[in-house]
Amino acid sequence: MTDKKTISDWEKLATRELKTEPETLTWHTPEGIDVKPLYTESDTENLGHLGSLPGLSPFTRGPRATMYAGRPWTIRQYAGFSTAEESNAFYRKALAGGQKGLSVAFDLATHRGYDSDHPRVTGDVGKAGVAIDSVEDMKILFDRIPLEEMSVSMTMNGAVIPILANFIVAGEEQGVSRAELSGTIQNDILKEFMVRNTYIYPPEASMRIVADIIEFTAREMPKFNSISISGYHMQEAGATLVQELAFTLADGREYVRAAIAKGLDIDEFAGRLSFFFAIGMNFFMEAAKLRAARLLWSRIMEEFNPKKASSSMLRTHCQTSGVSLQEQDPYNNIIRTAYEAMSAALGGTQSLHTNSFDEAIALPTEFSARIARNTQLILQHETGVTKVVDPLAGSYYVESLTSELAEKAWALIEEVETLGGMTAAIETGLPKRLIEEAATRRQAAVDRGEEVIVGVNKYRLDEEADIETLDIDNNAVREGQVRRLEKTRQLRDTARWAEAIDSLKTVARSGEGNLLASAVEAARARATVGEISDAMRESFGDHTAVPEVVTDIYGPASENDPEYQVLVSRLKMQIGKTGKKPKILVAKLGQDGHDRGAKVIASAFGDIGFDVLAGPLFQTPDEAADLAIGRGVDVIGVSSLAAGHKTLMPELVDALKAKGADHIIVVCGGVIPRKDYQFLQDHGVSAIFGPGTNVVDAARAVLDLTEGRLRNE
């Protein structure tokens, strides 16, 4: 034990080096944790989780006794784009290159339960994932991939019923029974209502879907994980690590209660629950977060009195952060991803996806995907990290962080409980509001340079070199999907199809029976993803969120920034001349529900002094044009994160022209490759703001555009 005299000697030495007290080095994290410059044995005194061993309750040190010393984590790269044929070829190359499991990314049309020929999804088909319309697509997706041997993870929540049904039938027609299928379906709808927004139905109906899938898989698919409870998208939306931890585990508790309400015994399904966390750049805290997650989940499960130890184990997949990736100096992203991967491994993840360095710009290329995969192979085979179980155990710093994260997350979990659980908390808007406030606060810190991002707000290159990016011909993919849809509908037994769809409608309407079991019969009869989704829409309806924007976060955080003050003064001068604030519609087009960027811009622009209208999600360009005209806006700012900009932006500009409103300025921001800038400008977009754009710079550019328009009028 380090005695007080020795610590006092250190403090004197540190004070001489710093010429001030060492407390000035304390780091105040967004989680509200004060990280000291020195940790000693005294910081780990009386920590309840110390002394536990891997594989034993409360599993802080890992769910398996030998962890990676016995078997390394699964390399499970998340991928999917364009057509089922192209994604299948990509998967087979990845598996040949050392990948051990599949993780399927679906396009946004599929996520939202639309077939590729639906008029609302013209810009989304095949762009941010693979387009799947029926069993025929699913069979092609897994062609020459033995499903009895391959674990398949599917990130799907909104259209989870038709996608899982199609997967089951595709397996059957490959000769693999449902009992032999292994993998995970995300099936985590609560987080969709908080952050990612690829929902379809209202919360109550959505929770019924979750419970039906847990019930069906528990009894029919013993190797399959019925749910992947995701914090990943919370952190990507701006959540602190405490918020990600607390809300994810609170979601898990809610799903357990829903399954028990279906009549399931806790030990019948709990062992097949899994989790999914983001791993960002706070290296040690991310590792501690995974350790704290296992500790807290074991505590939560005690209330359900499981008999099996496996029912209390938290198993998790992790993915390196997308938000930490930057458009500027993009090869830095390789380094960021490697550090995040190491953190996940030291925290004890069961499987891992490493992002490709170009994902802040476009879809990954084969070249960038290979680097991402090899990052994990090198980590497993060359660093020695797999040789020792939980190598960070006993670290004064990490053990202290583990305890503090657990304590703060538990307090937030208890706050959720006082509101009636996670479903009730979501209805109050609390989780969403807290996450959006955290996102806006962080953006202000980045813009002020208080949080350093190398190559973005410090050490910037004078000139950026172009890199090769992947471009998907959206129109060609959609045309191919439409042809296959038409063929599928022509060849199916119409009477059998109608009977299966009617049966599904009855199950949805009556509340009796299992939705997934009924959907499997519909998929076998070649009902499409859209048709199965619509059959449930008849009874459940669509969920529509009311856009809300947090205020007084960005402004107060930036009030001492001279550039911010100059901008605010300029805006006030324009308002004085015109008698009104310049009005901007912050719009989301297509089926992209990722709204972190849109919400941050809306919040910050409002604090700066613009009149901000936050548009609803999932608008068509025509609907956005009508809203802009009806509300008399000066500028439409479109947030695009799903690669649909080359289709949707020209459609918006054309719609404004057709309606006699081409005076409205159109700008866009988000994940847009620089090589597309000229195309967008040629099609009437006045300004493009890529990832990492300083909000003050963006607001200044928009103000310049509105002033220029006024001068020309």
XYZ file of C-alpha atoms in Angstrom:
713
model
C 0.000 0.000 0.000
C 1.376 3.399 -0.982
C 1.635 5.382 2.260
C 0.565 8.998 2.737
C 4.168 10.218 3.016
C 5.067 8.757 -0.372
C 2.013 10.365 -1.969
C 2.953 13.652 -0.338
C 6.459 13.371 -1.839
C 4.912 12.787 -5.269
C 2.649 15.828 -4.868
C 5.645 18.033 -4.028
C 7.596 16.762 -7.021
C 4.601 17.171 -9.339
C 3.995 20.710 -8.074
C 7.610 21.679 -8.855
C 7.306 20.212 -12.373
C 3.964 21.886 -13.071
C 4.618 25.091 -11.135
C 1.038 24.638 -9.928
C -1.006 22.075 -8.005
C -1.300 18.621 -9.728
C -5.098 18.858 -9.382
C -4.999 21.182 -12.422
C -4.366 18.060 -14.521
C -7.712 16.556 -13.536
C -9.754 15.711 -16.647
C -13.481 16.422 -16.368
C -15.048 13.915 -18.766
C -18.465 14.271 -20.446
C -19.651 11.436 -18.197
C -19.140 13.609 -15.113
C -16.138 11.564 -14.005
C -13.117 13.468 -12.760
C -10.055 11.578 -13.983
C -7.050 12.307 -11.790
C -3.465 12.332 -13.057
C -2.474 9.641 -10.521
C -4.236 6.514 -9.227
C -2.946 4.412 -6.349
C -4.024 1.423 -4.300
C -6.252 3.647 -2.199
C -8.490 4.225 -5.221
C -9.371 0.538 -5.341
C -10.110 0.083 -1.658
C -13.563 -1.340 -0.944
C -14.483 -1.880 -4.616
C -17.022 -4.682 -4.493
C -16.201 -6.197 -7.875
C -12.523 -6.850 -7.114
C -11.597 -10.439 -6.463
C -14.006 -11.858 -9.045
C -12.635 -14.223 -11.675
C -13.406 -14.637 -15.381
C -16.352 -16.901 -16.081
C -17.747 -16.457 -12.573
C -20.404 -14.054 -11.270
C -20.542 -11.077 -11.602
C -18.485 -11.655 -14.794
C -16.650 -8.317 -14.606
C -13.531 -10.020 -15.949
C -15.335 -11.799 -18.782
C -18.101 -14.325 -19.442
C -15.698 -17.208 -20.124
C -13.067 -18.578 -17.773
C -10.278 -18.655 -20.376
C -11.495 -15.803 -22.612
C -9.164 -15.231 -25.602
C -6.507 -17.558 -24.226
C -8.985 -20.315 -25.053
C -10.564 -18.796 -28.170
C -10.127 -15.331 -29.701
C -13.073 -13.069 -30.357
C -15.000 -13.537 -33.602
C -13.991 -11.241 -36.457
C -17.423 -10.212 -37.697
C -17.266 -7.410 -40.254
C -20.520 -5.537 -40.935
C -21.087 -5.298 -44.687
C -23.743 -5.149 -47.358
C -24.328 -2.935 -50.360
C -25.923 -2.829 -53.783
C -27.404 -6.180 -54.809
C -27.479 -9.562 -53.121
C -25.085 -10.842 -55.816
C -22.458 -8.171 -55.099
C -22.749 -8.536 -51.332
C -22.455 -12.318 -51.616
C -19.223 -11.983 -53.595
C -17.889 -9.541 -50.984
C -18.780 -11.927 -48.124
C -17.074 -14.903 -49.732
C -13.867 -12.923 -50.283
C -13.938 -11.714 -46.682
C -14.406 -15.241 -45.344
C -11.538 -16.464 -47.489
C -9.417 -13.633 -46.057
C -9.884 -14.650 -42.410
C -13.274 -13.296 -41.356
C -15.087 -15.757 -39.088
C -18.715 -14.619 -39.103
C -21.078 -12.553 -41.227
C -22.825 -9.328 -40.275
C -25.385 -8.104 -42.784
C -26.101 -4.436 -43.498
C -29.473 -3.880 -45.172
C -30.419 -0.834 -47.203
C -32.776 1.717 -45.707
C -35.704 0.734 -47.905
C -35.520 -2.768 -46.407
C -35.099 -1.402 -42.866
C -38.289 0.575 -43.217
C -40.322 -2.289 -44.667
C -40.578 -1.017 -48.256
C -40.032 -3.040 -51.400
C -37.530 -1.593 -53.858
C -40.276 -0.496 -56.252
C -41.992 1.733 -53.683
C -42.020 5.413 -54.767
C -40.735 6.640 -51.363
C -37.391 4.845 -51.642
C -36.039 5.888 -55.053
C -32.821 7.280 -53.530
C -32.238 4.554 -50.936
C -32.195 1.212 -52.770
C -28.829 -0.516 -52.380
C -27.058 2.599 -51.103
C -26.305 2.054 -47.410
C -26.723 -1.710 -47.387
C -27.989 -4.592 -49.489
C -31.492 -4.542 -50.943
C -33.604 -7.538 -49.857
C -37.155 -7.831 -51.157
C -37.935 -11.552 -50.865
C -36.616 -15.049 -50.210
C -35.116 -14.996 -53.692
C -32.779 -12.162 -52.693
C -31.938 -13.848 -49.388
C -31.025 -17.109 -51.152
C -28.637 -15.240 -53.449
C -27.140 -13.355 -50.496
C -26.041 -16.640 -48.870
C -25.303 -18.618 -52.027
C -22.358 -21.005 -51.449
C -22.176 -19.925 -47.805
C -23.080 -22.940 -45.627
C -25.613 -21.628 -43.124
C -25.282 -24.712 -40.925
C -21.644 -23.679 -40.314
C -21.734 -19.874 -40.532
C -22.911 -17.564 -37.758
C -24.902 -14.697 -39.293
C -25.664 -11.410 -37.561
C -28.363 -9.198 -39.056
C -28.783 -5.553 -38.095
C -32.533 -5.224 -38.479
C -35.190 -3.724 -36.240
C -38.095 -2.150 -38.126
C -38.706 -4.911 -40.687
C -37.324 -7.562 -38.360
C -40.266 -9.962 -38.865
C -40.042 -10.296 -42.685
C -36.228 -10.325 -42.719
C -35.909 -13.087 -40.118
C -38.720 -15.016 -41.825
C -36.905 -14.771 -45.160
C -33.652 -15.906 -43.539
C -35.349 -18.951 -42.022
C -36.924 -19.947 -45.343
C -33.672 -19.326 -47.264
C -31.965 -21.665 -44.806
C -34.635 -24.325 -45.285
C -34.285 -24.135 -49.064
C -30.507 -24.487 -48.648
C -31.231 -27.656 -46.668
C -30.591 -26.163 -43.219
C -33.300 -26.446 -40.578
C -34.158 -23.478 -38.394
C -32.774 -25.374 -35.399
C -29.339 -25.438 -37.073
C -29.212 -21.717 -37.886
C -26.862 -19.705 -35.688
C -26.342 -15.986 -35.353
C -28.111 -12.892 -34.062
C -30.952 -10.625 -35.107
C -30.709 -7.123 -33.630
C -34.444 -6.813 -32.885
C -33.819 -3.813 -30.589
C -36.665 -1.421 -31.301
C -36.460 0.748 -28.181
C -33.159 2.292 -29.235
C -34.709 3.058 -32.644
C -37.242 5.337 -30.940
C -34.357 7.050 -29.130
C -31.708 7.523 -31.795
C -31.523 5.557 -35.041
C -35.152 5.924 -36.142
C -35.511 2.940 -38.474
C -38.803 2.029 -36.839
C -42.093 1.251 -38.573
C -44.773 0.598 -35.959
C -45.681 2.355 -32.673
C -43.933 1.264 -29.455
C -46.604 -1.106 -28.101
C -46.893 -3.094 -31.334
C -43.121 -3.046 -31.730
C -42.632 -4.558 -28.285
C -45.060 -7.326 -29.212
C -42.867 -8.089 -32.233
C -39.771 -8.262 -30.006
C -41.483 -10.659 -27.596
C -42.810 -12.874 -30.408
C -39.318 -13.220 -31.862
C -37.827 -14.084 -28.469
C -40.588 -16.680 -27.974
C -40.206 -18.254 -31.430
C -36.408 -18.443 -31.380
C -36.271 -19.734 -27.791
C -38.447 -22.695 -28.802
C -37.451 -23.250 -32.434
C -33.900 -21.878 -32.891
C -31.688 -22.907 -29.940
C -28.456 -21.645 -31.568
C -29.836 -18.238 -32.486
C -29.617 -15.027 -30.433
C -33.057 -13.449 -30.469
C -31.951 -9.893 -29.754
C -28.844 -7.721 -29.779
C -29.471 -4.908 -27.331
C -27.637 -1.986 -28.826
C -25.881 0.943 -27.237
C -23.810 1.483 -30.370
C -26.267 3.809 -32.036
C -26.709 5.777 -28.821
C -23.012 6.659 -28.689
C -23.064 7.412 -32.421
C -25.964 9.805 -31.756
C -23.916 11.595 -29.095
C -24.560 9.707 -25.850
C -21.916 9.762 -23.151
C -20.567 6.378 -22.095
C -22.691 6.503 -18.930
C -25.824 7.168 -21.007
C -24.938 4.414 -23.478
C -24.365 1.957 -20.648
C -27.465 2.870 -18.647
C -29.999 3.104 -21.468
C -28.739 -0.084 -23.140
C -29.040 -2.140 -19.965
C -32.411 -0.550 -19.156
C -33.587 -1.590 -22.639
C -32.392 -5.116 -21.883
C -34.355 -5.209 -18.652
C -37.481 -4.120 -20.553
C -37.079 -6.885 -23.136
C -36.666 -9.497 -20.404
C -39.918 -8.332 -18.833
C -41.684 -8.495 -22.200
C -40.522 -12.081 -22.748
C -41.598 -13.142 -19.253
C -45.005 -11.556 -19.938
C -45.285 -13.941 -22.932
C -45.036 -16.831 -20.470
C -41.358 -17.681 -20.990
C -39.156 -18.791 -18.119
C -36.073 -16.621 -17.651
C -33.680 -19.532 -18.239
C -35.528 -20.424 -21.431
C -34.260 -17.359 -23.303
C -31.822 -15.243 -21.254
C -28.795 -17.226 -22.418
C -29.477 -16.140 -26.013
C -29.654 -12.411 -25.310
C -26.683 -10.434 -26.588
C -25.503 -6.821 -26.491
C -23.824 -4.412 -28.896
C -21.644 -1.485 -27.828
C -19.721 1.257 -29.598
C -16.029 1.670 -28.883
C -14.820 5.242 -29.177
C -11.524 7.003 -28.580
C -11.600 7.196 -24.758
C -9.352 4.144 -24.621
C -9.360 3.052 -20.983
C -12.905 4.177 -20.266
C -14.247 2.121 -23.175
C -12.521 -0.989 -21.835
C -13.877 -0.223 -18.367
C -17.353 0.276 -19.838
C -17.527 -3.330 -21.047
C -16.395 -4.578 -17.641
C -19.018 -2.379 -15.921
C -21.706 -3.601 -18.340
C -21.150 -7.227 -17.312
C -21.180 -6.258 -13.643
C -24.462 -4.332 -13.923
C -26.242 -6.879 -16.127
C -25.498 -9.581 -13.567
C -27.040 -7.286 -10.935
C -30.141 -6.625 -13.067
C -30.692 -10.323 -13.745
C -30.773 -11.109 -10.012
C -34.320 -9.701 -9.829
C -35.534 -12.435 -12.224
C -34.022 -15.292 -10.147
C -32.356 -17.284 -12.943
C -31.167 -20.798 -12.103
C -28.514 -20.998 -14.838
C -25.320 -18.967 -14.518
C -25.395 -18.367 -18.288
C -28.629 -16.405 -17.887
C -26.745 -13.666 -16.027
C -23.794 -13.368 -18.408
C -23.577 -10.333 -20.658
C -22.122 -11.249 -24.041
C -21.388 -8.462 -26.450
C -20.431 -7.601 -29.995
C -18.580 -4.322 -30.435
C -17.940 -1.987 -33.332
C -15.378 0.754 -33.566
C -16.844 4.240 -33.702
C -18.200 5.744 -36.887
C -18.403 9.213 -35.362
C -14.670 9.211 -34.601
C -13.919 8.742 -38.315
C -13.124 11.965 -40.139
C -13.228 13.071 -43.761
C -10.110 15.204 -43.303
C -6.760 13.381 -43.500
C -8.690 10.082 -43.682
C -5.739 7.717 -43.242
C -5.707 8.860 -39.607
C -8.884 6.794 -39.299
C -6.860 3.587 -39.646
C -4.983 4.537 -36.484
C -8.152 5.522 -34.634
C -9.815 2.219 -35.498
C -6.784 0.200 -34.383
C -6.765 1.863 -30.950
C -10.524 1.353 -30.587
C -10.176 -2.310 -31.556
C -7.484 -2.796 -28.921
C -9.731 -1.173 -26.322
C -12.596 -3.536 -27.212
C -10.298 -6.533 -26.898
C -8.960 -5.389 -23.526
C -12.554 -4.886 -22.383
C -13.458 -8.463 -23.316
C -15.752 -8.306 -26.356
C -17.023 -11.583 -27.875
C -16.972 -10.344 -31.460
C -15.796 -7.215 -33.216
C -16.294 -5.117 -36.337
C -13.569 -2.653 -37.289
C -14.648 0.262 -39.479
C -12.981 1.049 -42.783
C -11.042 4.310 -42.913
C -13.176 5.782 -45.733
C -16.574 5.385 -44.063
C -16.783 9.091 -43.161
C -16.742 9.742 -46.910
C -18.503 6.881 -48.689
C -19.194 3.159 -48.599
C -16.034 1.076 -47.978
C -13.981 -0.140 -50.909
C -12.526 -3.640 -51.064
C -9.113 -2.079 -50.303
C -10.280 -0.247 -47.173
C -12.315 -3.231 -45.966
C -9.215 -5.444 -46.178
C -7.243 -3.019 -43.985
C -10.097 -2.997 -41.451
C -10.238 -6.795 -41.345
C -6.453 -7.150 -41.120
C -6.444 -4.740 -38.170
C -8.163 -7.479 -36.188
C -6.010 -10.287 -37.575
C -2.842 -8.426 -36.555
C -4.322 -7.675 -33.142
C -5.118 -11.353 -32.595
C -1.951 -12.891 -33.986
C 0.866 -10.378 -33.466
C 0.279 -8.376 -30.272
C -0.019 -11.082 -27.616
C -3.296 -9.584 -26.375
C -4.987 -12.993 -26.567
C -2.463 -14.719 -24.316
C -3.735 -13.435 -20.955
C -7.259 -13.280 -19.548
C -8.353 -9.687 -18.732
C -4.863 -8.114 -18.787
C -6.113 -4.783 -17.375
C -7.426 -6.395 -14.175
C -5.989 -4.794 -11.052
C -5.112 -1.527 -12.769
C -5.805 1.199 -10.227
C -7.145 3.443 -12.971
C -9.234 0.887 -14.873
C -10.743 -0.691 -11.776
C -11.649 2.770 -10.460
C -13.201 3.706 -13.810
C -15.140 0.434 -13.874
C -16.608 1.234 -10.467
C -17.416 4.889 -11.283
C -19.059 4.024 -14.588
C -21.129 1.319 -12.919
C -22.185 3.679 -10.113
C -23.207 6.537 -12.420
C -24.934 4.239 -14.914
C -26.853 2.519 -12.107
C -28.141 5.885 -10.882
C -29.470 6.630 -14.385
C -30.991 3.138 -14.659
C -32.799 3.759 -11.377
C -34.066 7.104 -12.692
C -35.528 5.238 -15.671
C -37.186 2.800 -13.268
C -38.884 5.642 -11.386
C -40.473 6.669 -14.711
C -41.915 3.175 -15.141
C -39.194 1.493 -17.194
C -37.608 2.213 -20.528
C -40.752 2.251 -22.673
C -42.315 4.831 -20.377
C -39.061 6.802 -20.213
C -38.897 6.949 -24.010
C -42.452 8.265 -24.117
C -41.392 11.127 -21.813
C -38.546 11.937 -24.198
C -35.924 11.864 -21.431
C -33.307 9.554 -23.039
C -33.513 11.250 -26.430
C -33.211 14.719 -24.895
C -30.206 13.808 -22.741
C -28.412 12.242 -25.710
C -29.097 15.235 -27.974
C -27.861 17.635 -25.312
C -24.656 15.601 -24.965
C -24.159 15.574 -28.748
C -24.598 19.340 -29.027
C -22.292 19.962 -26.062
C -19.574 17.812 -27.637
C -19.901 19.555 -30.996
C -19.387 22.895 -29.289
C -16.238 21.548 -27.582
C -14.869 20.302 -30.909
C -15.677 23.567 -32.674
C -13.883 25.542 -29.945
C -10.870 23.226 -30.128
C -11.255 22.094 -26.517
C -11.592 18.507 -27.746
C -8.758 17.926 -30.211
C -9.346 15.912 -33.372
C -6.100 15.548 -35.292
C -6.411 16.717 -38.871
C -9.747 18.433 -38.211
C -9.364 21.176 -35.623
C -5.611 20.785 -35.116
C -2.670 19.763 -37.330
C -4.747 20.194 -40.481
C -3.228 19.515 -43.864
C -2.950 22.460 -46.234
C -4.126 20.285 -49.076
C -6.089 17.025 -48.972
C -5.286 14.246 -51.441
C -8.208 12.486 -53.101
C -8.843 8.855 -52.230
C -10.718 6.223 -54.193
C -14.288 5.746 -52.998
C -17.039 3.284 -53.812
C -20.009 4.612 -55.754
C -23.238 2.619 -56.139
C -25.392 3.167 -59.215
C -28.648 3.517 -57.331
C -30.824 3.523 -60.454
C -29.252 0.347 -61.846
C -29.671 -1.491 -58.530
C -33.280 -0.416 -58.243
C -34.104 -1.459 -61.804
C -32.625 -4.918 -61.173
C -34.550 -5.302 -57.917
C -37.804 -4.262 -59.594
C -37.310 -6.872 -62.322
C -36.728 -9.621 -59.749
C -39.757 -8.479 -57.748
C -41.957 -8.626 -60.810
C -40.700 -12.132 -61.619
C -41.263 -13.328 -58.043
C -44.832 -12.035 -58.047
C -45.562 -13.600 -61.415
C -44.271 -17.066 -60.483
C -45.778 -17.433 -57.001
C -48.993 -19.300 -56.219
C -51.397 -16.379 -55.818
C -53.956 -18.298 -53.762
C -51.313 -19.621 -51.367
C -49.807 -16.126 -51.070
C -53.182 -14.511 -50.327
C -54.020 -17.136 -47.695
C -50.659 -16.603 -45.936
C -51.027 -12.813 -45.951
C -54.595 -13.025 -44.629
C -53.417 -15.342 -41.854
C -50.695 -12.870 -40.873
C -53.224 -10.038 -40.808
C -55.424 -12.094 -38.482
C -52.544 -12.790 -36.087
C -51.629 -9.089 -36.053
C -55.219 -7.954 -35.547
C -56.271 -10.538 -32.945
C -53.155 -10.507 -30.781
C -53.226 -14.313 -30.778
C -50.532 -16.504 -32.304
C -46.946 -15.678 -33.152
C -46.172 -13.034 -35.783
C -42.855 -14.584 -36.816
C -44.327 -18.059 -37.239
C -47.049 -16.616 -39.463
C -44.552 -14.516 -41.440
C -42.425 -17.592 -42.155
C -45.417 -19.117 -43.959
C -45.926 -15.868 -45.872
C -42.252 -15.742 -46.884
C -42.424 -19.367 -48.002
C -45.342 -18.343 -50.237
C -43.069 -15.606 -51.639
C -44.698 -12.637 -49.934
C -42.262 -9.741 -50.149
C -40.724 -7.720 -47.338
C -43.037 -4.823 -48.166
C -46.145 -7.003 -48.326
C -45.436 -8.666 -44.970
C -44.728 -5.253 -43.426
C -47.917 -3.787 -44.892
C -49.984 -6.708 -43.593
C -48.947 -5.698 -40.072
C -49.284 -1.979 -40.846
C -53.025 -2.537 -41.348
C -53.410 -3.363 -37.659
C -50.479 -1.552 -36.060
C -50.260 1.661 -38.086
C -47.078 3.697 -38.610
C -45.135 5.480 -35.909
C -44.559 9.171 -36.569
C -42.117 11.078 -34.386
C -42.583 14.763 -33.607
C -39.255 16.528 -34.233
C -37.979 18.421 -31.201
C -34.763 20.400 -30.861
C -32.794 21.118 -27.692
C -31.871 24.744 -27.036
C -29.378 26.791 -25.022
C -26.603 24.198 -25.213
C -24.364 25.284 -28.098
C -24.793 29.021 -27.475
C -23.833 29.131 -23.781
C -20.899 26.799 -24.469
C -19.621 29.111 -27.226
C -20.426 32.534 -25.801
C -16.758 33.379 -25.151
C -15.668 32.380 -28.658
C -14.852 35.595 -30.621
C -15.861 34.084 -33.986
C -19.189 32.994 -32.546
C -19.809 36.487 -31.179
C -18.945 38.118 -34.534
C -21.374 35.779 -36.295
C -24.174 36.518 -33.826
C -23.600 40.273 -34.305
C -23.653 39.945 -38.103
C -26.907 38.031 -37.936
C -28.468 40.656 -35.674
C -27.479 43.348 -38.182
C -29.187 41.461 -41.007
C -32.299 41.001 -38.893
C -32.284 44.732 -38.174
C -32.234 45.497 -41.905
C -34.849 42.952 -42.997
C -37.083 42.906 -39.937
C -36.993 39.096 -39.686
C -34.679 36.231 -38.917
C -33.416 34.189 -41.885
C -35.417 30.955 -41.778
C -33.862 27.545 -42.412
C -35.554 24.180 -42.802
C -33.262 21.394 -41.576
C -34.490 18.450 -43.634
C -33.978 14.689 -43.760
C -34.817 13.128 -47.129
C -35.423 9.489 -47.944
C -35.374 6.746 -45.341
C -32.217 7.846 -43.495
C -33.161 8.150 -39.827
C -29.712 9.080 -38.497
C -30.487 12.577 -37.273
C -27.583 13.471 -34.960
C -26.112 15.941 -37.465
C -29.487 17.445 -38.306
C -30.386 17.903 -34.630
C -27.008 19.453 -33.757
C -27.268 21.897 -36.676
C -30.860 22.794 -35.815
C -29.967 23.359 -32.164
C -26.796 25.353 -32.848
C -28.338 27.504 -35.613
C -31.250 28.289 -33.300
C -28.876 29.435 -30.563
C -26.952 31.560 -33.078
C -30.161 33.373 -33.999
C -31.622 31.724 -37.098
C -35.313 30.857 -37.257
C -35.054 27.067 -37.435
C -37.706 24.635 -38.632
C -36.807 21.006 -37.915
C -38.423 18.908 -40.611
C -39.861 15.449 -40.017
C -37.958 12.298 -40.890
C -38.466 10.313 -44.094
C -39.644 13.111 -46.368
C -39.605 12.872 -50.141
C -37.987 15.816 -51.953
C -41.447 16.919 -53.091
C -42.783 16.913 -49.510
C -39.777 18.902 -48.280
C -40.297 21.468 -51.041
C -43.970 21.850 -50.091
C -43.088 22.285 -46.401
C -40.415 24.872 -47.211
C -42.762 26.893 -49.423
C -45.651 26.661 -46.997
C -43.535 27.851 -44.075
C -41.750 30.580 -46.044
C -38.180 29.435 -45.477
C -35.122 31.077 -47.006
C -32.834 28.047 -46.892
C -33.258 24.270 -46.952
C -30.360 22.465 -45.297
C -30.401 18.723 -45.997
C -28.512 16.282 -43.778
C -27.410 13.241 -45.805
C -25.671 10.241 -44.232
C -26.855 7.366 -46.398
C -25.342 8.053 -49.842
C -28.617 9.081 -51.472
C -27.533 12.653 -52.176
C -26.985 12.275 -55.950
C -30.601 11.190 -56.370
C -32.397 13.194 -53.695
C -30.712 16.601 -53.936
C -31.396 17.152 -57.675
C -34.989 16.004 -57.100
C -35.377 18.622 -54.356
C -33.967 21.424 -56.526
C -36.194 20.378 -59.434
C -39.254 20.254 -57.160
C -38.594 23.807 -55.953
C -38.229 25.044 -59.538
C -41.418 23.300 -60.629
C -43.297 24.985 -57.780
C -41.892 28.445 -58.588
C -39.693 28.538 -55.493
C -36.188 28.416 -56.906
C -35.380 31.484 -54.782
C -35.036 29.113 -51.814
C -31.347 28.350 -51.212
C -30.457 24.645 -50.988
C -27.413 23.448 -49.041
C -26.454 20.002 -47.745
C -24.059 18.361 -45.338
C -23.026 14.941 -44.121
C -21.221 11.944 -45.578
C -20.668 13.241 -49.106
C -17.515 12.419 -51.120
C -15.659 15.467 -52.432
C -15.833 14.037 -55.932
C -19.613 14.517 -55.775
C -19.435 18.204 -54.841
C -19.293 19.454 -58.430
C -22.202 17.217 -59.430
C -24.330 18.661 -56.627
C -23.316 22.232 -57.433
C -24.138 21.665 -61.099
C -27.596 20.529 -59.972
C -28.351 23.648 -57.941
C -26.876 22.985 -54.483
C -25.319 26.226 -53.212
C -22.987 24.816 -50.522
C -21.808 21.434 -49.269
C -20.543 20.836 -45.732
C -18.602 17.617 -45.242
C -17.950 15.722 -42.003
C -15.973 17.699 -39.448
C -17.296 21.060 -40.603
C -17.220 23.633 -37.818
C -20.815 24.693 -37.100
C -19.838 28.364 -36.870
C -18.190 28.105 -40.306
C -21.325 26.481 -41.730
C -23.585 29.142 -40.208
C -21.323 31.896 -41.562
C -21.522 30.387 -45.067
C -25.322 30.165 -44.886
C -25.505 33.766 -43.681
C -23.281 34.804 -46.604
C -25.698 33.100 -49.007
C -28.766 34.809 -47.532
C -27.026 38.208 -47.605
C -25.988 37.617 -51.212
C -29.559 36.782 -52.179
C -30.820 39.959 -50.492
C -28.292 42.059 -52.439
C -29.462 40.535 -55.699
C -33.163 41.083 -55.060
